[in-house]
Amino acid sequence: MRDQVIIKAAPERIWMLLADPAHWGEWNPKFVSVRRNRTGPVVAGEQFSMVTRLKRGESASEVLVREVMPLRRVSVKQLFTQRSRSRHVDVELELSARDGGIQVTQTLNHRNAVGFVVNLLIWFIHRFGKPVGIPPLERLKSLAECH
């Protein structure tokens, strides 16, 4: 799944909101809490714990930071256990200059988290469904542009 938004704010402001997990819950209500050994932007190779809110309740996970290119890209792997099986979701957040602002692209790869049928359903809903509430990247845009 891929979502994009163009934000009219300084790249440093956007990067602070994207690269520091302490801010993730501000723009994505699914992120309940983060427990890290450090503060500030993530670094490649870092691991930390996170709790996310799903429809069936809250779920603990471990996050591995795979790649960090300051002001350009951050890539993480979120690892969790579901029905006694290890699963993961790959998340990439990229920034690029576009149309007088900064385009933020969020790519989520659920292939290793759920089965084929559920992946197909997620794709279909994402492609043809109507968003409920404010999408996370729109929340990010509002936060970044208000300062």
mmCIF file of C-alpha atoms in Angstrom:
data_model
loop_
_atom_site.group_PDB
_atom_site.id
_atom_site.type_symbol
_atom_site.label_atom_id
_atom_site.label_comp_id
_atom_site.label_asym_id
_atom_site.label_seq_id
_atom_site.Cartn_x
_atom_site.Cartn_y
_atom_site.Cartn_z
ATOM 1 C CA MET A 1 0.000 0.000 0.000
ATOM 2 C CA ARG A 2 1.254 3.440 -0.855
ATOM 3 C CA ASP A 3 -0.030 6.827 0.272
ATOM 4 C CA GLN A 4 1.312 10.265 -0.589
ATOM 5 C CA VAL A 5 0.783 13.828 0.522
ATOM 6 C CA ILE A 6 2.424 17.141 -0.374
ATOM 7 C CA ILE A 7 3.284 19.270 2.632
ATOM 8 C CA LYS A 8 4.166 22.972 2.539
ATOM 9 C CA ALA A 9 6.655 22.992 5.413
ATOM 10 C CA ALA A 10 10.389 22.865 5.979
ATOM 11 C CA PRO A 11 11.840 19.400 5.352
ATOM 12 C CA GLU A 12 13.445 19.539 8.818
ATOM 13 C CA ARG A 13 10.031 19.948 10.454
ATOM 14 C CA ILE A 14 8.575 17.029 8.499
ATOM 15 C CA TRP A 15 11.640 14.877 9.184
ATOM 16 C CA MET A 16 11.348 15.500 12.939
ATOM 17 C CA LEU A 17 7.771 14.161 12.878
ATOM 18 C CA LEU A 18 8.679 11.152 10.709
ATOM 19 C CA ALA A 19 12.057 10.102 12.111
ATOM 20 C CA ASP A 20 11.400 10.466 15.846
ATOM 21 C CA PRO A 21 9.038 7.745 17.123
ATOM 22 C CA ALA A 22 8.075 9.990 20.045
ATOM 23 C CA HIS A 23 6.015 11.956 17.472
ATOM 24 C CA TRP A 24 4.440 9.024 15.614
ATOM 25 C CA GLY A 25 1.331 8.952 17.806
ATOM 26 C CA GLU A 26 0.696 12.638 17.049
ATOM 27 C CA TRP A 27 -0.023 11.915 13.385
ATOM 28 C CA ASN A 28 -1.034 8.240 13.479
ATOM 29 C CA PRO A 29 -3.543 7.325 16.201
ATOM 30 C CA LYS A 30 -2.703 3.622 15.771
ATOM 31 C CA PHE A 31 0.614 4.222 17.560
ATOM 32 C CA VAL A 32 -0.145 4.040 21.286
ATOM 33 C CA SER A 33 3.322 4.073 22.852
ATOM 34 C CA VAL A 34 7.007 3.668 22.099
ATOM 35 C CA ARG A 35 9.761 2.504 24.448
ATOM 36 C CA ARG A 36 13.304 3.368 23.331
ATOM 37 C CA ASN A 37 16.750 3.621 24.884
ATOM 38 C CA ARG A 38 17.420 6.941 23.193
ATOM 39 C CA THR A 39 15.587 10.077 22.082
ATOM 40 C CA GLY A 40 15.476 11.962 18.806
ATOM 41 C CA PRO A 41 15.559 10.598 15.278
ATOM 42 C CA VAL A 42 16.042 6.858 14.779
ATOM 43 C CA VAL A 43 19.380 5.452 13.641
ATOM 44 C CA ALA A 44 19.994 2.475 11.352
ATOM 45 C CA GLY A 45 20.225 -0.763 13.331
ATOM 46 C CA GLU A 46 18.273 0.597 16.298
ATOM 47 C CA GLN A 47 15.604 -1.609 17.864
ATOM 48 C CA PHE A 48 12.769 -0.543 20.145
ATOM 49 C CA SER A 49 9.366 -1.646 21.409
ATOM 50 C CA MET A 50 6.030 -0.231 20.347
ATOM 51 C CA VAL A 51 2.356 -0.767 21.092
ATOM 52 C CA THR A 52 -0.150 -0.268 18.288
ATOM 53 C CA ARG A 53 -3.934 -0.078 18.422
ATOM 54 C CA LEU A 54 -5.738 -2.451 16.099
ATOM 55 C CA LYS A 55 -9.441 -3.257 15.741
ATOM 56 C CA ARG A 56 -9.018 -6.275 17.992
ATOM 57 C CA GLY A 57 -7.168 -4.295 20.682
ATOM 58 C CA GLU A 58 -3.631 -3.252 21.407
ATOM 59 C CA SER A 59 -0.654 -5.248 20.179
ATOM 60 C CA ALA A 60 3.007 -5.146 21.259
ATOM 61 C CA SER A 61 5.743 -5.287 18.633
ATOM 62 C CA GLU A 62 9.444 -4.795 18.124
ATOM 63 C CA VAL A 63 10.708 -2.342 15.545
ATOM 64 C CA LEU A 64 14.000 -2.677 13.691
ATOM 65 C CA VAL A 65 15.275 0.420 11.902
ATOM 66 C CA ARG A 66 16.633 -0.804 8.594
ATOM 67 C CA GLU A 67 17.747 2.369 6.836
ATOM 68 C CA VAL A 68 18.002 6.075 7.595
ATOM 69 C CA MET A 69 18.886 8.767 5.068
ATOM 70 C CA PRO A 70 18.343 12.041 6.977
ATOM 71 C CA LEU A 71 15.764 14.348 5.412
ATOM 72 C CA ARG A 72 15.104 11.748 2.684
ATOM 73 C CA ARG A 73 14.132 8.279 3.871
ATOM 74 C CA VAL A 74 13.533 6.010 6.846
ATOM 75 C CA SER A 75 12.744 2.307 6.588
ATOM 76 C CA VAL A 76 11.642 0.052 9.457
ATOM 77 C CA LYS A 77 10.482 -3.500 9.986
ATOM 78 C CA GLN A 78 7.756 -3.984 12.600
ATOM 79 C CA LEU A 79 7.898 -7.516 14.075
ATOM 80 C CA PHE A 80 5.030 -9.063 16.009
ATOM 81 C CA THR A 81 3.512 -12.394 16.921
ATOM 82 C CA GLN A 82 0.041 -13.346 15.742
ATOM 83 C CA ARG A 83 -1.510 -16.692 16.642
ATOM 84 C CA SER A 84 1.888 -18.041 17.742
ATOM 85 C CA ARG A 85 3.469 -17.096 14.398
ATOM 86 C CA SER A 86 6.100 -14.430 13.795
ATOM 87 C CA ARG A 87 4.994 -11.783 11.310
ATOM 88 C CA HIS A 88 6.317 -8.460 10.101
ATOM 89 C CA VAL A 89 5.314 -5.331 8.225
ATOM 90 C CA ASP A 90 7.842 -3.269 6.258
ATOM 91 C CA VAL A 91 7.322 0.503 6.417
ATOM 92 C CA GLU A 92 9.106 3.093 4.287
ATOM 93 C CA LEU A 93 8.720 6.845 4.587
ATOM 94 C CA GLU A 94 10.290 8.988 1.867
ATOM 95 C CA LEU A 95 10.573 12.740 1.367
ATOM 96 C CA SER A 96 11.127 14.452 -1.979
ATOM 97 C CA ALA A 97 10.693 17.983 -3.331
ATOM 98 C CA ARG A 98 7.542 18.352 -5.410
ATOM 99 C CA ASP A 99 5.164 21.113 -6.530
ATOM 100 C CA GLY A 100 6.656 23.759 -4.231
ATOM 101 C CA GLY A 101 6.477 21.506 -1.170
ATOM 102 C CA ILE A 102 7.697 18.213 0.178
ATOM 103 C CA GLN A 103 6.034 15.018 -0.949
ATOM 104 C CA VAL A 104 5.877 12.357 1.748
ATOM 105 C CA THR A 105 5.339 8.818 0.495
ATOM 106 C CA GLN A 106 4.455 6.053 2.921
ATOM 107 C CA THR A 107 4.755 2.479 1.668
ATOM 108 C CA LEU A 108 3.452 -0.420 3.772
ATOM 109 C CA ASN A 109 4.225 -3.993 2.821
ATOM 110 C CA HIS A 110 1.902 -6.402 4.672
ATOM 111 C CA ARG A 111 2.828 -9.495 2.627
ATOM 112 C CA ASN A 112 4.649 -11.116 5.547
ATOM 113 C CA ALA A 113 1.975 -10.169 8.061
ATOM 114 C CA VAL A 114 -1.171 -11.733 6.658
ATOM 115 C CA GLY A 115 -2.211 -14.335 4.093
ATOM 116 C CA PHE A 116 -2.866 -13.805 0.404
ATOM 117 C CA VAL A 117 -6.641 -13.404 0.756
ATOM 118 C CA VAL A 118 -6.287 -10.781 3.491
ATOM 119 C CA ASN A 119 -3.644 -8.934 1.439
ATOM 120 C CA LEU A 120 -6.020 -8.895 -1.505
ATOM 121 C CA LEU A 121 -8.792 -7.548 0.730
ATOM 122 C CA ILE A 122 -6.494 -4.828 2.145
ATOM 123 C CA TRP A 123 -5.522 -3.790 -1.385
ATOM 124 C CA PHE A 124 -9.164 -3.702 -2.521
ATOM 125 C CA ILE A 125 -10.305 -1.625 0.454
ATOM 126 C CA HIS A 126 -7.366 0.746 0.101
ATOM 127 C CA ARG A 127 -7.974 1.146 -3.636
ATOM 128 C CA PHE A 128 -11.761 1.445 -3.692
ATOM 129 C CA GLY A 129 -12.866 2.136 -0.117
ATOM 130 C CA LYS A 130 -13.642 5.464 1.489
ATOM 131 C CA PRO A 131 -11.360 6.609 4.319
ATOM 132 C CA VAL A 132 -12.874 6.704 7.776
ATOM 133 C CA GLY A 133 -11.604 9.644 9.783
ATOM 134 C CA ILE A 134 -8.529 11.636 8.890
ATOM 135 C CA PRO A 135 -5.819 9.573 7.135
ATOM 136 C CA PRO A 136 -2.454 9.572 8.980
ATOM 137 C CA LEU A 137 -0.574 11.473 6.267
ATOM 138 C CA GLU A 138 -3.232 14.203 6.308
ATOM 139 C CA ARG A 139 -2.717 14.458 10.090
ATOM 140 C CA LEU A 140 1.034 14.695 9.459
ATOM 141 C CA LYS A 141 0.418 17.482 6.944
ATOM 142 C CA SER A 142 -1.709 19.449 9.421
ATOM 143 C CA LEU A 143 0.909 19.099 12.159
ATOM 144 C CA ALA A 144 3.806 20.089 9.926
ATOM 145 C CA GLU A 145 2.069 23.053 8.319
ATOM 146 C CA CYS A 146 0.714 24.566 11.536
ATOM 147 C CA HIS A 147 4.160 25.514 12.853
#
